[in-house]
PDB file of C-alpha atoms and ligand atoms in Angstrom:
ATOM      1  CA  MET A   1       6.187 -70.215 -37.054  1.00 94.00           C
ATOM      2  CA  LYS A   2       6.422 -70.333 -33.289  1.00 92.00           C
ATOM      3  CA  LYS A   3       5.857 -67.570 -30.765  1.00 95.00           C
ATOM      4  CA  PRO A   4       7.774 -65.504 -29.895  1.00 97.00           C
ATOM      5  CA  ILE A   5       8.485 -64.965 -33.578  1.00 98.00           C
ATOM      6  CA  ILE A   6      11.993 -63.617 -33.989  1.00 98.00           C
ATOM      7  CA  ILE A   7      13.092 -62.666 -37.494  1.00 98.00           C
ATOM      8  CA  ILE A   8      16.602 -61.431 -38.108  1.00 98.00           C
ATOM      9  CA  ASN A   9      16.780 -59.811 -41.519  1.00 98.00           C
ATOM     10  CA  PHE A  10      20.351 -59.848 -42.823  1.00 98.00           C
ATOM     11  CA  LYS A  11      19.691 -57.173 -45.520  1.00 98.00           C
ATOM     12  CA  ALA A  12      22.823 -56.259 -47.500  1.00 98.00           C
ATOM     13  CA  TYR A  13      25.415 -55.282 -44.908  1.00 98.00           C
ATOM     14  CA  ASP A  14      29.055 -56.273 -45.295  1.00 98.00           C
ATOM     15  CA  THR A  15      28.318 -58.855 -42.599  1.00 98.00           C
ATOM     16  CA  SER A  16      25.327 -60.323 -44.483  1.00 98.00           C
ATOM     17  CA  PHE A  17      27.177 -62.596 -46.894  1.00 98.00           C
ATOM     18  CA  GLY A  18      30.298 -64.713 -47.269  1.00 97.00           C
ATOM     19  CA  LYS A  19      32.244 -65.870 -44.203  1.00 97.00           C
ATOM     20  CA  LYS A  20      30.854 -63.118 -41.978  1.00 98.00           C
ATOM     21  CA  GLY A  21      27.278 -63.995 -42.927  1.00 98.00           C
ATOM     22  CA  ILE A  22      27.858 -67.656 -42.114  1.00 98.00           C
ATOM     23  CA  GLU A  23      29.523 -66.750 -38.805  1.00 98.00           C
ATOM     24  CA  ILE A  24      26.590 -64.577 -37.683  1.00 98.00           C
ATOM     25  CA  ALA A  25      24.052 -67.191 -38.774  1.00 98.00           C
ATOM     26  CA  LYS A  26      25.869 -69.850 -36.717  1.00 98.00           C
ATOM     27  CA  LYS A  27      25.939 -67.592 -33.676  1.00 98.00           C
ATOM     28  CA  ILE A  28      22.198 -67.025 -34.063  1.00 98.00           C
ATOM     29  CA  GLN A  29      21.704 -70.781 -34.284  1.00 98.00           C
ATOM     30  CA  ASN A  30      23.689 -71.284 -31.051  1.00 98.00           C
ATOM     31  CA  VAL A  31      21.308 -68.993 -29.191  1.00 98.00           C
ATOM     32  CA  SER A  32      18.289 -70.613 -30.827  1.00 98.00           C
ATOM     33  CA  LYS A  33      19.451 -74.025 -29.600  1.00 98.00           C
ATOM     34  CA  GLN A  34      20.456 -72.834 -26.165  1.00 98.00           C
ATOM     35  CA  TYR A  35      16.998 -71.375 -25.489  1.00 98.00           C
ATOM     36  CA  SER A  36      15.018 -73.895 -27.596  1.00 97.00           C
ATOM     37  CA  THR A  37      13.527 -70.928 -29.428  1.00 98.00           C
ATOM     38  CA  GLU A  38      12.974 -70.650 -33.141  1.00 98.00           C
ATOM     39  CA  ILE A  39      14.880 -67.785 -34.764  1.00 98.00           C
ATOM     40  CA  ILE A  40      14.280 -67.121 -38.449  1.00 98.00           C
ATOM     41  CA  VAL A  41      17.103 -65.684 -40.521  1.00 98.00           C
ATOM     42  CA  SER A  42      16.106 -63.822 -43.643  1.00 98.00           C
ATOM     43  CA  VAL A  43      19.129 -63.741 -45.931  1.00 98.00           C
ATOM     44  CA  PRO A  44      20.297 -62.545 -49.356  1.00 98.00           C
ATOM     45  CA  ALA A  45      19.280 -64.892 -52.186  1.00 98.00           C
ATOM     46  CA  THR A  46      22.925 -65.810 -52.775  1.00 98.00           C
ATOM     47  CA  MET A  47      23.213 -67.179 -49.228  1.00 98.00           C
ATOM     48  CA  ILE A  48      20.064 -69.301 -49.078  1.00 98.00           C
ATOM     49  CA  TYR A  49      21.576 -72.519 -50.402  1.00 98.00           C
ATOM     50  CA  GLN A  50      24.633 -72.561 -48.175  1.00 98.00           C
ATOM     51  CA  LEU A  51      22.878 -71.475 -45.007  1.00 98.00           C
ATOM     52  CA  SER A  52      19.988 -73.888 -45.551  1.00 98.00           C
ATOM     53  CA  SER A  53      22.467 -76.713 -46.056  1.00 98.00           C
ATOM     54  CA  GLU A  54      24.582 -75.876 -42.996  1.00 96.00           C
ATOM     55  CA  LEU A  55      21.949 -74.723 -40.505  1.00 97.00           C
ATOM     56  CA  GLU A  56      18.905 -76.183 -38.819  1.00 98.00           C
ATOM     57  CA  ILE A  57      17.170 -72.858 -38.086  1.00 98.00           C
ATOM     58  CA  PRO A  58      14.654 -71.669 -40.718  1.00 98.00           C
ATOM     59  CA  VAL A  59      16.245 -69.730 -43.562  1.00 98.00           C
ATOM     60  CA  PHE A  60      14.001 -67.252 -45.404  1.00 98.00           C
ATOM     61  CA  ALA A  61      14.583 -65.183 -48.524  1.00 98.00           C
ATOM     62  CA  GLU A  62      14.556 -61.413 -48.019  1.00 98.00           C
ATOM     63  CA  HIS A  63      12.433 -60.949 -51.095  1.00 98.00           C
ATOM     64  CA  VAL A  64      10.573 -62.821 -53.824  1.00 98.00           C
ATOM     65  CA  ASP A  65       8.967 -61.569 -57.000  1.00 97.00           C
ATOM     66  CA  GLY A  66       5.384 -62.297 -57.930  1.00 96.00           C
ATOM     67  CA  VAL A  67       5.924 -62.764 -61.635  1.00 94.00           C
ATOM     68  CA  PRO A  68       5.350 -66.009 -63.539  1.00 94.00           C
ATOM     69  CA  LEU A  69       8.170 -68.352 -64.459  1.00 96.00           C
ATOM     70  CA  GLY A  70       9.555 -67.248 -67.806  1.00 97.00           C
ATOM     71  CA  ALA A  71      11.355 -64.300 -69.344  1.00 98.00           C
ATOM     72  CA  TYR A  72      11.896 -62.175 -66.211  1.00 97.00           C
ATOM     73  CA  THR A  73      15.624 -61.474 -66.007  1.00 97.00           C
ATOM     74  CA  GLY A  74      16.927 -61.127 -62.460  1.00 96.00           C
ATOM     75  CA  SER A  75      13.699 -62.196 -60.803  1.00 97.00           C
ATOM     76  CA  ILE A  76      13.662 -64.401 -57.727  1.00 97.00           C
ATOM     77  CA  MET A  77      10.694 -66.747 -57.810  1.00 97.00           C
ATOM     78  CA  PRO A  78       9.100 -68.638 -54.903  1.00 98.00           C
ATOM     79  CA  GLU A  79       9.937 -71.878 -56.779  1.00 98.00           C
ATOM     80  CA  MET A  80      13.634 -70.879 -56.869  1.00 98.00           C
ATOM     81  CA  ILE A  81      13.941 -70.193 -53.158  1.00 98.00           C
ATOM     82  CA  LYS A  82      12.225 -73.473 -52.315  1.00 98.00           C
ATOM     83  CA  ASP A  83      14.624 -75.277 -54.633  1.00 98.00           C
ATOM     84  CA  VAL A  84      17.623 -74.035 -52.616  1.00 98.00           C
ATOM     85  CA  GLY A  85      16.147 -74.836 -49.214  1.00 98.00           C
ATOM     86  CA  ALA A  86      14.333 -71.701 -48.035  1.00 98.00           C
ATOM     87  CA  LYS A  87      11.460 -72.277 -45.638  1.00 98.00           C
ATOM     88  CA  GLY A  88       9.773 -68.988 -46.476  1.00 98.00           C
ATOM     89  CA  SER A  89      10.234 -65.399 -47.520  1.00 98.00           C
ATOM     90  CA  LEU A  90       9.836 -61.796 -46.500  1.00 98.00           C
ATOM     91  CA  LEU A  91       8.161 -59.682 -49.133  1.00 97.00           C
ATOM     92  CA  ASN A  92       7.297 -56.073 -49.791  1.00 98.00           C
ATOM     93  CA  HIS A  93       9.939 -54.775 -47.370  1.00 98.00           C
ATOM     94  CA  SER A  94      10.155 -50.950 -47.299  1.00 96.00           C
ATOM     95  CA  GLU A  95      13.531 -51.295 -48.978  1.00 97.00           C
ATOM     96  CA  LYS A  96      12.160 -53.654 -51.669  1.00 97.00           C
ATOM     97  CA  ARG A  97       8.544 -52.823 -52.401  1.00 97.00           C
ATOM     98  CA  ILE A  98       6.527 -54.846 -54.903  1.00 96.00           C
ATOM     99  CA  ARG A  99       3.149 -54.195 -56.500  1.00 96.00           C
ATOM    100  CA  LEU A 100      -0.033 -55.413 -54.795  1.00 96.00           C
ATOM    101  CA  ASP A 101      -0.839 -57.880 -57.585  1.00 97.00           C
ATOM    102  CA  GLU A 102       2.686 -59.298 -57.247  1.00 97.00           C
ATOM    103  CA  ILE A 103       2.285 -59.659 -53.478  1.00 98.00           C
ATOM    104  CA  ASP A 104      -0.948 -61.563 -54.064  1.00 98.00           C
ATOM    105  CA  ASP A 105       0.616 -63.822 -56.697  1.00 98.00           C
ATOM    106  CA  ALA A 106       3.776 -64.490 -54.661  1.00 98.00           C
ATOM    107  CA  LEU A 107       1.727 -65.323 -51.551  1.00 98.00           C
ATOM    108  CA  LYS A 108      -0.423 -67.824 -53.429  1.00 98.00           C
ATOM    109  CA  ARG A 109       2.645 -69.542 -54.823  1.00 98.00           C
ATOM    110  CA  LEU A 110       4.504 -69.565 -51.508  1.00 98.00           C
ATOM    111  CA  ARG A 111       1.458 -71.135 -49.868  1.00 98.00           C
ATOM    112  CA  GLY A 112       1.132 -73.678 -52.657  1.00 98.00           C
ATOM    113  CA  LEU A 113       4.767 -74.641 -52.190  1.00 98.00           C
ATOM    114  CA  GLY A 114       4.324 -75.088 -48.442  1.00 98.00           C
ATOM    115  CA  LEU A 115       6.493 -72.052 -47.650  1.00 98.00           C
ATOM    116  CA  GLU A 116       5.819 -69.404 -44.999  1.00 98.00           C
ATOM    117  CA  SER A 117       5.477 -65.726 -45.780  1.00 98.00           C
ATOM    118  CA  VAL A 118       5.933 -62.419 -44.002  1.00 98.00           C
ATOM    119  CA  VAL A 119       4.467 -59.369 -45.725  1.00 98.00           C
ATOM    120  CA  CYS A 120       5.845 -56.030 -44.609  1.00 98.00           C
ATOM    121  CA  VAL A 121       3.654 -52.947 -44.208  1.00 98.00           C
ATOM    122  CA  ASP A 122       4.563 -49.423 -43.176  1.00 97.00           C
ATOM    123  CA  ARG A 123       1.284 -48.453 -41.465  1.00 94.00           C
ATOM    124  CA  TYR A 124      -1.437 -50.086 -39.433  1.00 94.00           C
ATOM    125  CA  ASP A 125      -4.234 -49.441 -41.930  1.00 94.00           C
ATOM    126  CA  LEU A 126      -2.570 -51.899 -44.310  1.00 97.00           C
ATOM    127  CA  VAL A 127      -2.614 -54.709 -41.750  1.00 97.00           C
ATOM    128  CA  VAL A 128      -6.112 -56.002 -42.546  1.00 97.00           C
ATOM    129  CA  PRO A 129      -5.905 -55.640 -46.368  1.00 96.00           C
ATOM    130  CA  MET A 130      -2.587 -57.539 -46.406  1.00 97.00           C
ATOM    131  CA  SER A 131      -3.860 -60.147 -43.955  1.00 97.00           C
ATOM    132  CA  LEU A 132      -6.756 -60.914 -46.274  1.00 96.00           C
ATOM    133  CA  LEU A 133      -4.149 -62.168 -48.774  1.00 97.00           C
ATOM    134  CA  LYS A 134      -3.310 -64.830 -46.145  1.00 97.00           C
ATOM    135  CA  PRO A 135       0.404 -64.494 -45.384  1.00 98.00           C
ATOM    136  CA  THR A 136       1.749 -66.358 -42.362  1.00 98.00           C
ATOM    137  CA  ALA A 137       2.549 -63.012 -40.735  1.00 98.00           C
ATOM    138  CA  VAL A 138       2.428 -59.279 -41.272  1.00 98.00           C
ATOM    139  CA  LEU A 139       5.517 -57.316 -40.216  1.00 98.00           C
ATOM    140  CA  ILE A 140       4.770 -53.693 -39.398  1.00 98.00           C
ATOM    141  CA  GLU A 141       7.685 -51.272 -39.572  1.00 98.00           C
ATOM    142  CA  PRO A 142       7.484 -47.469 -39.619  1.00 97.00           C
ATOM    143  CA  PRO A 143      10.132 -46.714 -42.284  1.00 97.00           C
ATOM    144  CA  GLU A 144      11.489 -43.627 -40.499  1.00 97.00           C
ATOM    145  CA  LEU A 145      12.624 -45.789 -37.561  1.00 98.00           C
ATOM    146  CA  ILE A 146      14.259 -48.550 -39.622  1.00 98.00           C
ATOM    147  CA  GLY A 147      17.986 -48.630 -38.903  1.00 96.00           C
ATOM    148  CA  SER A 148      17.650 -45.710 -36.469  1.00 97.00           C
ATOM    149  CA  GLY A 149      18.363 -47.582 -33.244  1.00 96.00           C
ATOM    150  CA  ILE A 150      15.169 -45.989 -31.884  1.00 97.00           C
ATOM    151  CA  SER A 151      12.645 -48.744 -31.452  1.00 98.00           C
ATOM    152  CA  VAL A 152       9.058 -48.673 -32.634  1.00 98.00           C
ATOM    153  CA  SER A 153       8.012 -50.066 -29.271  1.00 97.00           C
ATOM    154  CA  LYS A 154       9.420 -47.027 -27.454  1.00 97.00           C
ATOM    155  CA  ALA A 155       9.003 -44.230 -29.994  1.00 98.00           C
ATOM    156  CA  LYS A 156       5.680 -45.246 -31.561  1.00 97.00           C
ATOM    157  CA  PRO A 157       3.954 -47.824 -29.334  1.00 98.00           C
ATOM    158  CA  GLU A 158       0.592 -46.806 -30.821  1.00 97.00           C
ATOM    159  CA  VAL A 159       1.716 -48.264 -34.168  1.00 97.00           C
ATOM    160  CA  ILE A 160       1.947 -51.672 -32.507  1.00 98.00           C
ATOM    161  CA  THR A 161      -1.239 -51.420 -30.451  1.00 98.00           C
ATOM    162  CA  ARG A 162      -3.267 -50.281 -33.475  1.00 98.00           C
ATOM    163  CA  ALA A 163      -1.778 -53.020 -35.635  1.00 98.00           C
ATOM    164  CA  VAL A 164      -2.563 -55.586 -32.928  1.00 97.00           C
ATOM    165  CA  ASN A 165      -6.134 -54.338 -32.867  1.00 97.00           C
ATOM    166  CA  GLU A 166      -6.336 -54.613 -36.665  1.00 97.00           C
ATOM    167  CA  ILE A 167      -4.919 -58.143 -36.819  1.00 97.00           C
ATOM    168  CA  SER A 168      -7.508 -59.293 -34.288  1.00 96.00           C
ATOM    169  CA  LYS A 169     -10.136 -58.735 -37.014  1.00 95.00           C
ATOM    170  CA  VAL A 170      -8.677 -61.537 -39.122  1.00 95.00           C
ATOM    171  CA  LYS A 171      -7.904 -65.149 -38.329  1.00 90.00           C
ATOM    172  CA  ASP A 172      -4.648 -67.053 -38.289  1.00 95.00           C
ATOM    173  CA  VAL A 173      -2.199 -64.296 -39.251  1.00 97.00           C
ATOM    174  CA  TYR A 174       0.599 -63.306 -36.880  1.00 98.00           C
ATOM    175  CA  LEU A 175       1.573 -59.705 -36.203  1.00 98.00           C
ATOM    176  CA  VAL A 176       5.293 -58.984 -35.959  1.00 98.00           C
ATOM    177  CA  ALA A 177       6.710 -55.555 -35.065  1.00 98.00           C
ATOM    178  CA  GLY A 178       9.976 -54.087 -36.241  1.00 98.00           C
ATOM    179  CA  ALA A 179      12.089 -50.971 -36.801  1.00 98.00           C
ATOM    180  CA  GLY A 180      14.864 -49.837 -34.524  1.00 98.00           C
ATOM    181  CA  ILE A 181      14.585 -52.773 -32.134  1.00 98.00           C
ATOM    182  CA  THR A 182      17.942 -52.874 -30.394  1.00 98.00           C
ATOM    183  CA  THR A 183      17.716 -54.038 -26.808  1.00 97.00           C
ATOM    184  CA  GLY A 184      15.997 -56.776 -24.874  1.00 98.00           C
ATOM    185  CA  GLU A 185      13.756 -54.131 -23.395  1.00 98.00           C
ATOM    186  CA  ASP A 186      12.639 -53.048 -26.909  1.00 98.00           C
ATOM    187  CA  ALA A 187      11.709 -56.647 -27.697  1.00 98.00           C
ATOM    188  CA  TYR A 188       9.961 -57.133 -24.364  1.00 98.00           C
ATOM    189  CA  ARG A 189       7.895 -53.975 -24.860  1.00 98.00           C
ATOM    190  CA  ALA A 190       6.852 -54.911 -28.439  1.00 98.00           C
ATOM    191  CA  ILE A 191       5.502 -58.267 -27.280  1.00 98.00           C
ATOM    192  CA  GLU A 192       3.993 -56.781 -24.128  1.00 97.00           C
ATOM    193  CA  LEU A 193       2.046 -54.418 -26.438  1.00 97.00           C
ATOM    194  CA  GLY A 194       0.572 -57.474 -28.132  1.00 97.00           C
ATOM    195  CA  ALA A 195       2.887 -58.290 -31.051  1.00 98.00           C
ATOM    196  CA  ASP A 196       3.509 -61.996 -31.683  1.00 98.00           C
ATOM    197  CA  GLY A 197       7.168 -61.276 -32.223  1.00 98.00           C
ATOM    198  CA  ILE A 198       9.896 -58.980 -33.480  1.00 98.00           C
ATOM    199  CA  GLY A 199      11.791 -58.298 -36.683  1.00 98.00           C
ATOM    200  CA  LEU A 200      15.158 -56.608 -36.700  1.00 98.00           C
ATOM    201  CA  ALA A 201      18.371 -56.150 -38.619  1.00 98.00           C
ATOM    202  CA  SER A 202      20.992 -53.526 -37.735  1.00 98.00           C
ATOM    203  CA  ALA A 203      21.233 -54.264 -34.005  1.00 98.00           C
ATOM    204  CA  VAL A 204      22.530 -57.731 -34.876  1.00 98.00           C
ATOM    205  CA  MET A 205      24.221 -57.221 -38.253  1.00 98.00           C
ATOM    206  CA  LYS A 206      26.248 -54.236 -37.003  1.00 98.00           C
ATOM    207  CA  ALA A 207      26.958 -55.563 -33.512  1.00 97.00           C
ATOM    208  CA  ARG A 208      30.434 -56.252 -32.118  1.00 96.00           C
ATOM    209  CA  ASP A 209      28.989 -59.219 -30.267  1.00 97.00           C
ATOM    210  CA  PRO A 210      25.879 -60.387 -32.164  1.00 98.00           C
ATOM    211  CA  GLU A 211      25.450 -63.496 -30.017  1.00 98.00           C
ATOM    212  CA  LYS A 212      25.070 -61.402 -26.872  1.00 98.00           C
ATOM    213  CA  ILE A 213      22.461 -59.142 -28.493  1.00 98.00           C
ATOM    214  CA  VAL A 214      20.473 -62.104 -29.834  1.00 98.00           C
ATOM    215  CA  GLU A 215      20.580 -63.766 -26.439  1.00 98.00           C
ATOM    216  CA  GLU A 216      19.214 -60.633 -24.759  1.00 98.00           C
ATOM    217  CA  LEU A 217      16.448 -60.368 -27.380  1.00 98.00           C
ATOM    218  CA  VAL A 218      15.464 -64.008 -26.945  1.00 98.00           C
ATOM    219  CA  ILE A 219      15.425 -63.929 -23.132  1.00 98.00           C
ATOM    220  CA  ASN A 220      13.214 -60.839 -23.104  1.00 98.00           C
ATOM    221  CA  SER A 221      10.914 -62.062 -25.871  1.00 98.00           C
ATOM    222  CA  LEU A 222      10.359 -65.325 -24.001  1.00 98.00           C
ATOM    223  CA  LYS A 223       9.692 -63.444 -20.767  1.00 97.00           C
ATOM    224  CA  ALA A 224       7.123 -61.132 -22.410  1.00 97.00           C
ATOM    225  CA  CYS A 225       5.470 -64.069 -24.152  1.00 95.00           C
ATOM    226  CA  ASP A 226       5.160 -65.980 -20.872  1.00 94.00           C
ATOM    227  CA  GLU A 227       3.695 -62.973 -19.103  1.00 95.00           C
ATOM    228  CA  ASN A 228       1.149 -62.410 -21.894  1.00 89.00           C
ATOM    229  CA  GLU A 229      -0.256 -65.897 -21.433  1.00 82.00           C
TER     230      GLU A 229
HETATM  231  O1  G3P B   1      13.243 -56.136 -41.483  1.00 91.24           O
HETATM  232  C1  G3P B   1      13.662 -55.604 -40.277  1.00 91.24           C
HETATM  233  C2  G3P B   1      14.198 -54.247 -40.472  1.00 91.24           C
HETATM  234  O2  G3P B   1      13.694 -53.472 -41.515  1.00 91.24           O
HETATM  235  C3  G3P B   1      14.365 -53.452 -39.240  1.00 91.24           C
HETATM  236  O3  G3P B   1      15.619 -52.904 -39.389  1.00 91.24           O
HETATM  237  O4  G3P B   1      17.784 -52.142 -38.625  1.00 91.24           O
HETATM  238  O5  G3P B   1      15.714 -51.106 -37.737  1.00 91.24           O
HETATM  239  O6  G3P B   1      16.312 -53.412 -37.073  1.00 91.24           O
HETATM  240  P1  G3P B   1      16.387 -52.365 -38.119  1.00 91.24           P
END
């Protein structure tokens, strides 16, 4: 992963799959190329193969299960997402929680497969415990702000600053902030507060002009990153 980390989580909107999903992903890739900035798209399992085949930006799964290979109907295993081209996965999102032992198992397997991982937490006191399981990044998102259009960086900046303080106690794990991030200013503020990057969904997936929004997010994330150094 490269700073500023920008993760666009497609979720399960009507724009997240099929032709619309491909269109948005290509627009995101245009911005990524234009600004030479990595943008990760986290997409429904059904879209991983096609998007990984057609795009150069990193494609992540939105979720993986931490159960062994075998009789687990409907499960999505780390081995399966690697097989179709994913470069990593989100896990334990507020909208798709998994048990702690499954997080641990999934992280070990993702690491073993050479895939990156982003574990979601809903409060800062989980940052260190999750980091000790060695994901690539922890994504902190207060659930009440998810999809609200009110950004964590404006409404609850202390969530980011406390999480940044927590992550400094461990080595080699990035801290990403999300929930309600909508504008370039929201992204700028999150990184200015010390986050290594941003995670977002609705501002892009529900936008009339997703390319414009992504461009604004990238420009401001780069600016904040530069100023932090
Ligand atoms: O994973 C990112 C997500 O949960 C944030 O959603 O719609 O508030 O940007 P949103």
